[in-house]
Short mmCIF file of C-alpha atoms in Angstrom, two decimals:
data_model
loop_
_atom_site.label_atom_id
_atom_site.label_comp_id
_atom_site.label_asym_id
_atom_site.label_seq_id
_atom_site.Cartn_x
_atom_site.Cartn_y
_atom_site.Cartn_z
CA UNK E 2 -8.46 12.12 -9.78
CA UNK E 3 -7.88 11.21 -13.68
CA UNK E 4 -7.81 13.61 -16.68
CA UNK E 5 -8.59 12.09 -19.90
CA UNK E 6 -7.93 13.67 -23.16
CA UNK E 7 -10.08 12.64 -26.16
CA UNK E 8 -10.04 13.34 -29.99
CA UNK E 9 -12.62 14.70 -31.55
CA UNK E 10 -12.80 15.36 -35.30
CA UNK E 11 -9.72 17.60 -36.65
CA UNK E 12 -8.85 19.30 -33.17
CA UNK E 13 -7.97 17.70 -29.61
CA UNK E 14 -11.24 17.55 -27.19
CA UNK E 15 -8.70 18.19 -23.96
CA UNK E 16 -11.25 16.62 -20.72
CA UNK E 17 -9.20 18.05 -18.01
CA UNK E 18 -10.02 17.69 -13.94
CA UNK E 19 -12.41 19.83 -12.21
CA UNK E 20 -9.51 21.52 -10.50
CA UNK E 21 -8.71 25.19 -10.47
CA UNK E 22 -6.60 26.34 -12.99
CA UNK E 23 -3.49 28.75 -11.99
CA UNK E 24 -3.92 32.18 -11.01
CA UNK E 25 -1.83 35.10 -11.81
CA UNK E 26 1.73 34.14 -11.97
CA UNK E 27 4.89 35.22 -9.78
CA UNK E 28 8.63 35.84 -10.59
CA UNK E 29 9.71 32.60 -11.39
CA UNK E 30 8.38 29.36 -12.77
CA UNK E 31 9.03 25.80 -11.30
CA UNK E 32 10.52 23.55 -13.98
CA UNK E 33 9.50 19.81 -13.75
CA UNK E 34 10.44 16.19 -15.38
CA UNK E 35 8.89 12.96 -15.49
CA UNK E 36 10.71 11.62 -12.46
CA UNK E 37 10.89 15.05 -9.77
CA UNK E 38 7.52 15.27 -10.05
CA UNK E 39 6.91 11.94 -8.82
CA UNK E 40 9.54 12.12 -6.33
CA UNK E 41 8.46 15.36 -4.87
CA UNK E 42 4.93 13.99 -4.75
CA UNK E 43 5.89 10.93 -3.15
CA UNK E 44 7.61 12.74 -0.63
CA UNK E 45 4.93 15.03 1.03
CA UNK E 46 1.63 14.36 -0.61
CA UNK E 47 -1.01 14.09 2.32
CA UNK E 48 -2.31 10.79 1.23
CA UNK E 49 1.45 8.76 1.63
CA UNK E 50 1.37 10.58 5.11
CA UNK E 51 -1.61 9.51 6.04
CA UNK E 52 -0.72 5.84 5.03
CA UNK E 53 2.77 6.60 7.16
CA UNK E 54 0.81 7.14 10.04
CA UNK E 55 -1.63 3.99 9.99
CA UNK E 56 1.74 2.34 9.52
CA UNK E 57 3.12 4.31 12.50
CA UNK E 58 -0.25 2.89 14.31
CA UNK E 59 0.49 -0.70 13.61
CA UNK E 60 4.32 -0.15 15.05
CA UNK E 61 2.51 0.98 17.86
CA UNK E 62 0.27 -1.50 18.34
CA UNK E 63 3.15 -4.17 18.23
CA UNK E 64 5.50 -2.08 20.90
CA UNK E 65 2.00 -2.79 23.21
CA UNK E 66 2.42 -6.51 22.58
CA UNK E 67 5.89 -6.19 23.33
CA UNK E 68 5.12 -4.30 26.74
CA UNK E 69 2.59 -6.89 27.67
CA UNK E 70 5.55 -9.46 28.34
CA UNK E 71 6.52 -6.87 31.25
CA UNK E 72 5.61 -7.19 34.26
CA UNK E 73 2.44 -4.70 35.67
CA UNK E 74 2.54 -2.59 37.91
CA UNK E 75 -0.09 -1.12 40.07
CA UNK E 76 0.54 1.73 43.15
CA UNK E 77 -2.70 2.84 45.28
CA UNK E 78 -2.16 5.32 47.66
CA UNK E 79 -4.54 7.88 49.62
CA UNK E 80 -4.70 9.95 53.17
CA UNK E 81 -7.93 10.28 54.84
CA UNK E 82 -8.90 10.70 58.34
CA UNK E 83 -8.41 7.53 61.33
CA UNK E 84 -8.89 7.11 65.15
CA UNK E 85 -5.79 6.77 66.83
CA UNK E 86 -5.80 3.47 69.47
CA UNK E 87 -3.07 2.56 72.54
CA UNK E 88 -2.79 -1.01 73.64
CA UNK E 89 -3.71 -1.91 77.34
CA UNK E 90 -0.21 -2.27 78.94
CA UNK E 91 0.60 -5.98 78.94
CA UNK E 92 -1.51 -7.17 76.29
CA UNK E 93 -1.86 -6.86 72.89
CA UNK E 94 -5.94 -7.94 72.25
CA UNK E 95 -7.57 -5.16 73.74
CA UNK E 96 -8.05 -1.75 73.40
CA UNK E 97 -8.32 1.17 76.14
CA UNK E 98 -11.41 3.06 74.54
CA UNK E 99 -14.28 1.55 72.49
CA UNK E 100 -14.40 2.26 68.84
CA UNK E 101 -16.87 5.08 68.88
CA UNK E 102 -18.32 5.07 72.00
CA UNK E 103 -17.39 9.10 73.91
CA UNK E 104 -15.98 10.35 70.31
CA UNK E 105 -14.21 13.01 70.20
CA UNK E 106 -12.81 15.12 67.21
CA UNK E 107 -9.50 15.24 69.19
CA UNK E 108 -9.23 11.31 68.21
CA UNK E 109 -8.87 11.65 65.12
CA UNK E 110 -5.57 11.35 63.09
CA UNK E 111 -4.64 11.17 59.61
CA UNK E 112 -3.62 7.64 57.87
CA UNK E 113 -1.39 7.10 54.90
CA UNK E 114 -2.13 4.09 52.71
CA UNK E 115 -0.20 2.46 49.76
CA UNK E 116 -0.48 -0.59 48.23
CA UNK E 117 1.93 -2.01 45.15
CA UNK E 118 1.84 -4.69 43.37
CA UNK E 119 3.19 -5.86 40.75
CA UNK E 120 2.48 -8.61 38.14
CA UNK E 121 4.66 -10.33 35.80
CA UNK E 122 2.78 -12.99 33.19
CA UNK E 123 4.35 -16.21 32.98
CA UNK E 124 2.48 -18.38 30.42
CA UNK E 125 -0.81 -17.40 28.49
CA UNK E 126 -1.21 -20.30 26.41
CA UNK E 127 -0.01 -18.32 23.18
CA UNK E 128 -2.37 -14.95 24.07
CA UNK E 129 0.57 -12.73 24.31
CA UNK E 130 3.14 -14.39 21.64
CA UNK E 131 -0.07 -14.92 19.50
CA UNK E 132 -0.99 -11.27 19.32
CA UNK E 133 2.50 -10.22 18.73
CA UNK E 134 2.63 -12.72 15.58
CA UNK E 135 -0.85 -10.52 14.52
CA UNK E 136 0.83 -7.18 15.13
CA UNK E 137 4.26 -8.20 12.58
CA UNK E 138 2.39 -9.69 10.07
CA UNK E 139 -0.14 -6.04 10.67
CA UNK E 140 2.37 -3.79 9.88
CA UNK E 141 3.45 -5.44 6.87
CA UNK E 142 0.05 -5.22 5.87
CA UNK E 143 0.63 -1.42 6.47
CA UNK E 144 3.46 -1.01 4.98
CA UNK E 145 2.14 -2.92 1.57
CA UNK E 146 -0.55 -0.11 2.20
CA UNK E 147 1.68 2.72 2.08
CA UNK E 148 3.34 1.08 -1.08
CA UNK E 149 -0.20 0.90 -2.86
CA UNK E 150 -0.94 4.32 -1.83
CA UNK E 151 2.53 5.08 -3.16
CA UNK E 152 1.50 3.64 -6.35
CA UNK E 153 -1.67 5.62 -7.01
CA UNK E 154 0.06 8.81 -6.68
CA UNK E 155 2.50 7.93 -8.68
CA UNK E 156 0.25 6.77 -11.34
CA UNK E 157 -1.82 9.76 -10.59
CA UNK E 158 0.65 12.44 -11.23
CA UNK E 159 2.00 10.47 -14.31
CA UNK E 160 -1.17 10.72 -15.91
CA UNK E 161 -1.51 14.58 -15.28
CA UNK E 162 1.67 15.19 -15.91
CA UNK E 163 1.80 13.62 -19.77
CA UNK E 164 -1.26 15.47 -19.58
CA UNK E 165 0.45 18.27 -19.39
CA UNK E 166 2.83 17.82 -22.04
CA UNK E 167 0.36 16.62 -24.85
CA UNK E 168 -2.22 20.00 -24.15
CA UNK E 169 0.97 22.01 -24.68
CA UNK E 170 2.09 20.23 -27.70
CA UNK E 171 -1.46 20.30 -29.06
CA UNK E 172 -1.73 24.00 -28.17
CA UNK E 173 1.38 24.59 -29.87
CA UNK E 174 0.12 22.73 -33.52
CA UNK E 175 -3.27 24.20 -33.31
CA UNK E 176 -1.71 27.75 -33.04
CA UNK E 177 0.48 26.97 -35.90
CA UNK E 178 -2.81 25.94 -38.38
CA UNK E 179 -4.66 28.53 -37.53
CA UNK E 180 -2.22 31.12 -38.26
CA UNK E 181 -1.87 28.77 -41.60
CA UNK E 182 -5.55 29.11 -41.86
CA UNK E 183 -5.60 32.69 -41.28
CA UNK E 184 -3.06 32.80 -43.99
CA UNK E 185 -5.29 30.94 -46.64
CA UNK E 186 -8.29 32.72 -45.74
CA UNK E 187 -7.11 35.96 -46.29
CA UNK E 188 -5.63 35.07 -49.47
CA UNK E 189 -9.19 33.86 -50.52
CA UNK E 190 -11.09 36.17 -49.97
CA UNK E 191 -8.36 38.64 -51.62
CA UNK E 192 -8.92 36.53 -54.49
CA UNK E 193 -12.73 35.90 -54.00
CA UNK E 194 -12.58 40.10 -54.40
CA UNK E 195 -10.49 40.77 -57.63
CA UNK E 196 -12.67 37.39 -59.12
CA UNK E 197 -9.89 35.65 -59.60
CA UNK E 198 -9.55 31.81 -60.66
CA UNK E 199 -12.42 29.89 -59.35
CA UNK E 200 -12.43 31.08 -55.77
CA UNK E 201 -16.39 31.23 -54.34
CA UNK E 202 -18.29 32.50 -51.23
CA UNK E 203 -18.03 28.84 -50.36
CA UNK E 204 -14.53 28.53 -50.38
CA UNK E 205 -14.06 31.42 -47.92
CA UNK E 206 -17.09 29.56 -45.52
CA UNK E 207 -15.39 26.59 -45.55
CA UNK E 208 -12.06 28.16 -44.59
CA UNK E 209 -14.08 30.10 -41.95
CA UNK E 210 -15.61 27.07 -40.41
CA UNK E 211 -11.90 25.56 -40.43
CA UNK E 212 -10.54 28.15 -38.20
CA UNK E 213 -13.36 27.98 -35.86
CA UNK E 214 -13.00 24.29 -35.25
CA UNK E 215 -9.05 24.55 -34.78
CA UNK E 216 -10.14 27.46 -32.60
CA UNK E 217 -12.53 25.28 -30.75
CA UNK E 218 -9.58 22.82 -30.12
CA UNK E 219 -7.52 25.40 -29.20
CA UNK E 220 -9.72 26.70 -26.06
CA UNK E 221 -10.24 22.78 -25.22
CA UNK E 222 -6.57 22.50 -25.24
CA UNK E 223 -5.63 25.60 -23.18
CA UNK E 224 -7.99 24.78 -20.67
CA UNK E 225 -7.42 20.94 -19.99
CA UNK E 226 -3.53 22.90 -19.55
CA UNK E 227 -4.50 24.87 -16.93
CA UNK E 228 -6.72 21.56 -15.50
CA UNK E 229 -3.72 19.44 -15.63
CA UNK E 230 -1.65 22.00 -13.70
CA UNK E 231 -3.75 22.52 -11.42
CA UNK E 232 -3.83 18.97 -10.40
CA UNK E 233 0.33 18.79 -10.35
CA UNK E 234 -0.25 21.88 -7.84
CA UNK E 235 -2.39 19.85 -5.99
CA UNK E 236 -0.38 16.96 -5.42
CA UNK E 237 3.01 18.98 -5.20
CA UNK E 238 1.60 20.65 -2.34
CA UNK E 239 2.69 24.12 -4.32
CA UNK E 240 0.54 27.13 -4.79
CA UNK E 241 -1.86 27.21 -7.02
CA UNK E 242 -0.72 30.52 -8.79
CA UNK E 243 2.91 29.45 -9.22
CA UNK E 244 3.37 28.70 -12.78
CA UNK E 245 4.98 25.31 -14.25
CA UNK E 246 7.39 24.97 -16.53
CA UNK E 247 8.67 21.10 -18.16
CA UNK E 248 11.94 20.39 -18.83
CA UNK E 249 10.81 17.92 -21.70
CA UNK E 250 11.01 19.93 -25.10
CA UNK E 251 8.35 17.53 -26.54
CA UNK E 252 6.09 14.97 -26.05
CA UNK E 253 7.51 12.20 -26.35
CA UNK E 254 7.11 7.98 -25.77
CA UNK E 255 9.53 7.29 -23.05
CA UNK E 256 9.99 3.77 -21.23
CA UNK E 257 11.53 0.27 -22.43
CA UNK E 258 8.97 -1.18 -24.60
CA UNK E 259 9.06 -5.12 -22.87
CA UNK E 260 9.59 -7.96 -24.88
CA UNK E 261 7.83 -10.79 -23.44
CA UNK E 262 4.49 -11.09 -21.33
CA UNK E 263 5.60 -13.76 -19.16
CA UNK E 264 8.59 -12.04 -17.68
CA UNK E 265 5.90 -9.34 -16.85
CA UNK E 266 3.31 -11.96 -15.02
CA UNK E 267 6.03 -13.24 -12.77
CA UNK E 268 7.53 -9.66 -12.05
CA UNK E 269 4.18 -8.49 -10.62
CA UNK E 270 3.25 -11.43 -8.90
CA UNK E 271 6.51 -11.20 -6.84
CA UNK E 272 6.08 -7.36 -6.25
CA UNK E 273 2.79 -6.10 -6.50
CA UNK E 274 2.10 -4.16 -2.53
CA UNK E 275 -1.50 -5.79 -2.87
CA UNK E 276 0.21 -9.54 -3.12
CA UNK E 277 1.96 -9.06 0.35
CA UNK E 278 -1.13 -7.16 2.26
CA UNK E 279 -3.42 -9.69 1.41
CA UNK E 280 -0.98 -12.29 2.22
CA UNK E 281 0.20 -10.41 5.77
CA UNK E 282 -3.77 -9.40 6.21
CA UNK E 283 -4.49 -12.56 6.40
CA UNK E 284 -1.81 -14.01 9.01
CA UNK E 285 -2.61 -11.47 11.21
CA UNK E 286 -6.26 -12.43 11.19
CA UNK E 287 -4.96 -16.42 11.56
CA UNK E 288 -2.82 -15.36 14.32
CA UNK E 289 -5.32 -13.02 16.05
CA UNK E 290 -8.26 -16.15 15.82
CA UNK E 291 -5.81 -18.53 17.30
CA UNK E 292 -5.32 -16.18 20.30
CA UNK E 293 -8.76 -15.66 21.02
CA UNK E 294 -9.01 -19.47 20.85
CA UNK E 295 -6.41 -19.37 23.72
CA UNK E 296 -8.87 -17.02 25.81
CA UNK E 297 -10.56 -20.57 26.69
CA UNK E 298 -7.29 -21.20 29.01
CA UNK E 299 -6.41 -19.60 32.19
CA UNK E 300 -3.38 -17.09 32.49
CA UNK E 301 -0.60 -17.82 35.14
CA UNK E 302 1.18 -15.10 36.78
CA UNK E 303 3.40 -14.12 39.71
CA UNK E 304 2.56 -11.18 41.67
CA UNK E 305 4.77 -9.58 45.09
CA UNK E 306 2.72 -7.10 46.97
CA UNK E 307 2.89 -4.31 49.57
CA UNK E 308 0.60 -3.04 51.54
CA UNK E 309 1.04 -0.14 53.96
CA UNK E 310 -0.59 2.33 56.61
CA UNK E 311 0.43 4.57 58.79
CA UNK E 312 -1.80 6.87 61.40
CA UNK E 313 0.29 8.95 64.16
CA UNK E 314 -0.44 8.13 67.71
CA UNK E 315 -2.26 4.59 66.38
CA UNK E 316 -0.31 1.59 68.50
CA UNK E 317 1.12 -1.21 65.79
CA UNK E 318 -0.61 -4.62 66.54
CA UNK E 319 2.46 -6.60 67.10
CA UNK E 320 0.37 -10.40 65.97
CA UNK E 321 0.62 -11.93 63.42
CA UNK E 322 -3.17 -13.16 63.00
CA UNK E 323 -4.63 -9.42 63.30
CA UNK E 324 -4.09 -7.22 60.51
CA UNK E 325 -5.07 -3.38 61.50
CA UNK E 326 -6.09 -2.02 58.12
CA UNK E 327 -4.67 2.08 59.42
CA UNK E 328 -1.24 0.57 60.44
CA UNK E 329 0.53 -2.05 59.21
CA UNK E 330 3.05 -3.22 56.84
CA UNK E 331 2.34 -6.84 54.85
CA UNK E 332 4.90 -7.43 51.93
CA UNK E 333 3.84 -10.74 50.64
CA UNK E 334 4.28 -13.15 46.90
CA UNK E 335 2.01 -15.32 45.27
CA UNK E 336 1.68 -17.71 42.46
CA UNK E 337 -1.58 -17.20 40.71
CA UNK E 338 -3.69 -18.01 37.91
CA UNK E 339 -6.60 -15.90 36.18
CA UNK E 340 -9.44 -17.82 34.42
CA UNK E 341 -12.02 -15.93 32.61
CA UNK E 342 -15.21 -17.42 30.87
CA UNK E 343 -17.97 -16.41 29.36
CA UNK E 344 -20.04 -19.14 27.45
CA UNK E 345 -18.99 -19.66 24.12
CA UNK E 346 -17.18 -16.20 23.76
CA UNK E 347 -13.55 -16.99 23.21
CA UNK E 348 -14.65 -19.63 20.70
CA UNK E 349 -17.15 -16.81 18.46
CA UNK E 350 -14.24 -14.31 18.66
CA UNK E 351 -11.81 -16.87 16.76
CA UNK E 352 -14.17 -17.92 14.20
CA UNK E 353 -14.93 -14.44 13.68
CA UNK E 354 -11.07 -13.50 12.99
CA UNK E 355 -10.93 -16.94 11.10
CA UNK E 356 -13.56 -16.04 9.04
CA UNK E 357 -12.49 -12.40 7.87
CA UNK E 358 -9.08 -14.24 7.23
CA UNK E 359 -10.81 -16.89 5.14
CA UNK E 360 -12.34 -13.50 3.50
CA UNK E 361 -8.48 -12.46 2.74
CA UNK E 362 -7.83 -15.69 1.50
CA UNK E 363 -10.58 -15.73 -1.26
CA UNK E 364 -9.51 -12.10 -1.93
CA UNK E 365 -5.86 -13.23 -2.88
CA UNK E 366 -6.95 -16.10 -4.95
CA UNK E 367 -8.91 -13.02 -6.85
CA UNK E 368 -5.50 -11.11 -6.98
CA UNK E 369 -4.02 -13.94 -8.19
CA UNK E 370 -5.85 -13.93 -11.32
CA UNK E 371 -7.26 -10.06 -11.46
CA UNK E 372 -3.06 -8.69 -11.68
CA UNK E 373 -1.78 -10.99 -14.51
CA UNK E 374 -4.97 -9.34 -16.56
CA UNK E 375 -4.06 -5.49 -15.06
CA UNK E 376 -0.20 -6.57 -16.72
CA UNK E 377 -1.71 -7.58 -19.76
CA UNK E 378 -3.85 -4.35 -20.81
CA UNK E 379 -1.28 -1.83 -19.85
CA UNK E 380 1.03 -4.29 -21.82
CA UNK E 381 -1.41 -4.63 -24.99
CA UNK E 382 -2.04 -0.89 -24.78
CA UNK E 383 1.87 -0.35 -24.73
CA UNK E 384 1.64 -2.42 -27.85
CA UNK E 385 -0.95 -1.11 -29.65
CA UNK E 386 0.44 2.60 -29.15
CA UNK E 387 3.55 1.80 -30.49
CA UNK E 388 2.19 0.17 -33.43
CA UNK E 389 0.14 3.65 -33.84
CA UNK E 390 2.96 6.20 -33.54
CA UNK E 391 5.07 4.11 -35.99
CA UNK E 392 2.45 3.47 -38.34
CA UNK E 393 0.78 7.33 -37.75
CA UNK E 394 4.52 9.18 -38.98
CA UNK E 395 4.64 7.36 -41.91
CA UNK E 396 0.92 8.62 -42.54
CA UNK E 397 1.79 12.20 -41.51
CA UNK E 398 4.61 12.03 -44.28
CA UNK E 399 2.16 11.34 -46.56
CA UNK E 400 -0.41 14.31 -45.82
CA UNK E 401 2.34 16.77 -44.66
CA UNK E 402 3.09 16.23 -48.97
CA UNK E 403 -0.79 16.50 -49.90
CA UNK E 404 -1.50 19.56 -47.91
CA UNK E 405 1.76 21.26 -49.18
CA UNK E 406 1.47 20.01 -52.55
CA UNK E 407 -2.73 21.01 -52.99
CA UNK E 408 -1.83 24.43 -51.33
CA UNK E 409 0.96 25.01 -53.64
CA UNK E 410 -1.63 24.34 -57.00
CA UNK E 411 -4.31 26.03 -55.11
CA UNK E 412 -2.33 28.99 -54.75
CA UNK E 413 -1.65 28.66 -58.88
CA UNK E 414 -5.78 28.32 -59.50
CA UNK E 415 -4.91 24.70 -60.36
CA UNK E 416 -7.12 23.07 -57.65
CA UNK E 417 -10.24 24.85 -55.55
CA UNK E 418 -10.47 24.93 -51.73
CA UNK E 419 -12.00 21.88 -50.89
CA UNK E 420 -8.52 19.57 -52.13
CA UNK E 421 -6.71 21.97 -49.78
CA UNK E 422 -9.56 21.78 -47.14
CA UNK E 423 -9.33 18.26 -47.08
CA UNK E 424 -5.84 17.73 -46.97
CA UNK E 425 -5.31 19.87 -44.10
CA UNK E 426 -7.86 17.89 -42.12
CA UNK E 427 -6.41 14.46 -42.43
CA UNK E 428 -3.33 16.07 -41.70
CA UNK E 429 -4.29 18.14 -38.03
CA UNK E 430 -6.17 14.72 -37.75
CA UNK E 431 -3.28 12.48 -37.88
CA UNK E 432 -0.90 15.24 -36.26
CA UNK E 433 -3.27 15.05 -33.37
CA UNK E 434 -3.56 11.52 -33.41
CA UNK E 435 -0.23 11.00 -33.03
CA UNK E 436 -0.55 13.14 -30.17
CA UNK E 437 -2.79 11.39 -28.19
CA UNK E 438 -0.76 7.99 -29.30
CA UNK E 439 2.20 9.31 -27.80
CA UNK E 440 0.07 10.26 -24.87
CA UNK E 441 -2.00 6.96 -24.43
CA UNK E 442 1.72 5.41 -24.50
CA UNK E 443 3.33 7.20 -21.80
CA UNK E 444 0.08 6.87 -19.63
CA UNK E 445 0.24 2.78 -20.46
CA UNK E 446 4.28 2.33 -19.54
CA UNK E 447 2.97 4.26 -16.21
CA UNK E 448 0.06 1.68 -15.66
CA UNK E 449 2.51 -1.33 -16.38
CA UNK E 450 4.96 -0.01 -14.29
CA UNK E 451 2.05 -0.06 -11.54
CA UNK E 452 0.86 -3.32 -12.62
CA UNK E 453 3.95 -4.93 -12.23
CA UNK E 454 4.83 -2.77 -8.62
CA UNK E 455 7.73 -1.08 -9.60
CA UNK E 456 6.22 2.90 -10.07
CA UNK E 457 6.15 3.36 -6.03
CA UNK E 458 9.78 3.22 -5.49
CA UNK E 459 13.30 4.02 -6.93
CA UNK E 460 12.96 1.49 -9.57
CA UNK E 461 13.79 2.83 -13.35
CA UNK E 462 12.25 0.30 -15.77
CA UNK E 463 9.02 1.16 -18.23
CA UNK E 464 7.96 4.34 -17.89
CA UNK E 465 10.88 5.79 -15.43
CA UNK E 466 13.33 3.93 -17.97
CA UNK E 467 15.90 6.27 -18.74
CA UNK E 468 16.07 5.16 -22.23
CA UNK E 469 12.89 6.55 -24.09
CA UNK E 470 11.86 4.92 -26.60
CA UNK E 471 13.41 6.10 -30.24
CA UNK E 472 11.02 8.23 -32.34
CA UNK E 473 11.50 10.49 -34.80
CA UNK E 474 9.26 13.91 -34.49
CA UNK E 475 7.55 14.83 -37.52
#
C-alpha cells in the first residue's frame, strides 16, 4: 500500500490510500515519531510474523535433517486369538492334535506379538549431510526473507507516515490563506459597495474563485490525513478510531544527505536481504540437486531386531531350525544395504534442482545490476529535493514580499486585485511546493535507506539519521 501526494495548481491534490479514515475519537491520543512508528510496526505487523514463521519452518525442516542421522525406530505389537499346542513327550517334531482337525473353541488362546527394530544409517553417499547443507543455506534464505519483508514495512510506514506530516502542514497553510482570503474578500466587496477606488464585480469573482480552490485543497488535504492515518492504524495493529498525534512540530527534511555514490553502491551490495537470499537460494538448490544425484547409490545401515510371541498353554519349540510364529523369542543384528531405482529418476530430480538454482543464479546476476540503479534514484531524488527546498525558500522570500507588498498598495487603491491575486498564487504555489519537496525528500532518504539495506534494522543512517538535515522554515 502507497499514498502519493500530488500538486495541483495553487492547492495540494492529497491522493491518500483507500483505507478507512478514523472514527470518533477516545480519551487520549497516541503520539508518534519517525522511528516508534517503525519500531512498533516492525514488531507485530502480521506480515514480519508471517515471514517469522516460514523462517520458523525452515528451522524445522533442518532439526528433521538433523534427526535423520538417528537411528529409527520401529515397535509392532498386537493380541489376537491362537491355538494352544503340547509337544508329544520325548520329542520335540510333533504335535499331539492336528492343526484344525476336531476344533474346538476351548483351544483357543490369546497371543501377544511385538516386534522392534531399530535402524541406525551409516553412510548415504552425501543424502543425509547433503540435505542438511540445503536446509542451512534454506533458512538463511528465510531469514534474508524476513529482512526484505522487514524492509517493505518499514518503507511502507515511512511513506504514510511523512504522509502524514505534509497533509497536516498543508492543512495548516491552506487554513491560514483562506482566512487571508476571507479577509480580502470581505474588504472588497465592502469597497466594491461604497464604489470606492477601482474595485469591480470582477475583483470580488476572482477572490471568490480563490477561496474555492484553497478550499478545494483543503478537503483534498484533510482527507488524504485521515487516509494516511488510517494506514499507520493498519500497520500499528491499533484501532482504527484511536486518534494520532506526531511528536514532529513540522515537516521537516531529516536524514544525512550522502556525499558520494560509490560508498552507496558498495554499502548495498554488501547488505541488501535480496543479495544473501538469492545467494543462500541458490546453495540450497545446488546442495539439494547433488543429493538427489546421490539417490543413484544404495544406503547402508545397521539394524538389531526383536521379535516376540507369547500364547498361554502353547509349548515353546525348543530348535533352533523351527521358528513358531505364536511363541518365540528371536533377537537378532544385521548389516544391510537399501538400493532403490527407478529409471532415470534420481538423475531428473537433480537437474531439476540444478536447474531452478541455475534460475537463482541468473536472478542474482540481475540483482547485481538492478540494486546499484534502485541506490542511484533514491540517491538522485535525495539530490534533486535538496536542490528544490534550498532553491524554493529563497523563492518564497521573494513572493512572501510581493504578496505583502501588492496587498499593502491594494489596500491604498494603488494596485487592483489581480497584482494581489497573482501574488498570492505563486506564493501558496511555492509554499506548497516546498511542501511536497520536503515530502518527496523524506520519502527518498527512506527508499535509499532501503536500497542500501539498512531501514529493516537498528541502523541510524539516511533517513533514521538523527541529525536532520538543517533548514530554515519559512
Amino acid at each position: 500500500m502507497r499514498s502519493r501526494f500530488l500538486l495541483a495548481g495553487a492547492c495540494a491534490s492529497l491522493a491518500g490510500l483507500a483505507l478507512p479514515s478514523s472514527g470518533p475519537g477516545v480519551a487520549f491520543a497516541r503520539t508518534l515519531d519517525r522511528r516508534g512508528a517503525i519500531r512498533a510496526a516492525l514488531v507485530q505487523n502480521p506480515q514480519v510474523a508471517a515471514a517469522r514463521a516460514e523462517e520458523a519452518a525452515a528451522q524445522a525442516q533442518l532439526r528433521q535433517v538433523d534427526a535423520a542421522r538417528a537411528p529409527m525406530l520401529t515397535l509392532d505389537g498386537g493380541v489376537g486369538p491362537s491355538l494352544v499346542a503340547s509337544l508329544v513327550p520325548g520329542t520335540a517334531t510333533q504335535s499331539i492334535q492336528d492343526q484344525y482337525r476336531n476344533f474346538r473353541w476351548s483351544d483357543l488362546s490369546a497371543v501377544f506379538v511385538g516386534e522392534l527394530r531399530v535402524i541406525q544409517p551409516l553412510y548415504t553417499f552425501g543424502k543425509i549431510a547433503l540435505r542438511g547443507e540445503a536446509a542451512s543455506h534454506g533458512l538463511r534464505a528465510r531469514q534474508a526473507q524476513t529482512r526484505m519483508q522487514r524492509a517493505d514495512v518499514a518503507f511502507e510506514v515511512a511513506q504514510l507516515y511523512e504522509s502524514c506530516l505534509y497533509a497536516r502542514d498543508v492543512e495548516r497553510f491552506l487554513n491560514e490563506i483562506d482566512h487571508w482570503l476571507d479577509s480580502t474578500l470581505q474588504a472588497t466587496q465592502t469597497k466594491l459597495v461604497e464604489g470606492a477606488g477601482s474595485v469591480t464585480d470582477r475583483d470580488v469573482l476572482r477572490l471568490q474563485s480563490a477561496r474555492a480552490l484553497a478550499a478545494m485543497g483543503l478537503n483534498q488535504a484533510r482527507a488524504g490525513l485521515a487516509q494516511a492515518r488510517g494506514g499507520l492504524a493498519a500497520y500499528l495493529g491499533i484501532p482504527a478510531d484511536e486518534p494520532l498525534t506526531f511528536a514532529e512540530e513540522d515537516l521537516v527534511p531529516v536524514g544525512r544527505v550522502p556525499q558520494t555514490f560509490a560508498e552507496l553502491g558498495r554499502l548495498a551490495l554488501g547488505n541488501r536481504p535480496e543479495v544473501v537470499a538469492l545467494r543462500e537460494g541458490q546453495g540450497a538448490l545446488s546442495a539439494l540437486g547433488r543429493a538427489e544425484a546421490a539417490g543413484l547409490w544404495p544406503n547402508l545401515f545397521l539394524m538389531a531386531f526383536v521379535s516376540a510371541a507369547y500364547t498361554p498353554g502353547r509349548d515353546w519349540i525348543q530348535s533352533r531350525f523351527v521358528l513358531d510364529p505364536l511363541n518365540h523369542f528371536a533377537p537378532g543384528a544385521l548389516l544391510g544395504f537399501r538400493w532403490e531405482l527407478q529409471g532415470n529418476m534420481a538423475a531428473s530430480r537433480a537437474a531439476e534442482q540444478q536447474a531452478h538454482a541455475d534460475a537463482l543464479a541468473r536472478l542474482g546476476d540481475w540483482a547485481g545490476a538492478g540494486i546499484p540503479a534502485q541506490v542511484r534514484q533514491a540517491y538522485e531524488d535525495v539530490q534533486r529535493t535538496e536542490k528544490d527546498i534550498a532553491e524554493g525558500h529563497q523563492a518564497i522570500g521573494q513572493a512572501k514580499r510581493w504578496m505583502v507588498e501588492s496587498s499593502a498598495d491594494y489596500g491604498v487603491g494603488l494596485l487592483d486585485v489581480r497584482e494581489v491575486s497573482d501574488a498570492v498564487q505563486a506564493y501558496v504555489t511555492l509554499r506548497v511546493g516546498i511542501f511536497k519537496a520536503r515530502f518527496d525528500h523524506n520519502v527518498a532518504m527512506a527508499a535509499l535507506s532501503r536500497a542500501t539495506g539498512t531501514l529493516d534494522g537498528d541502523a541510524e543512517i539516511f533517513y533514521l539519521d538523527r541529525t536532520p538535515t538543517e533548514e530554515t522554515t519559512p
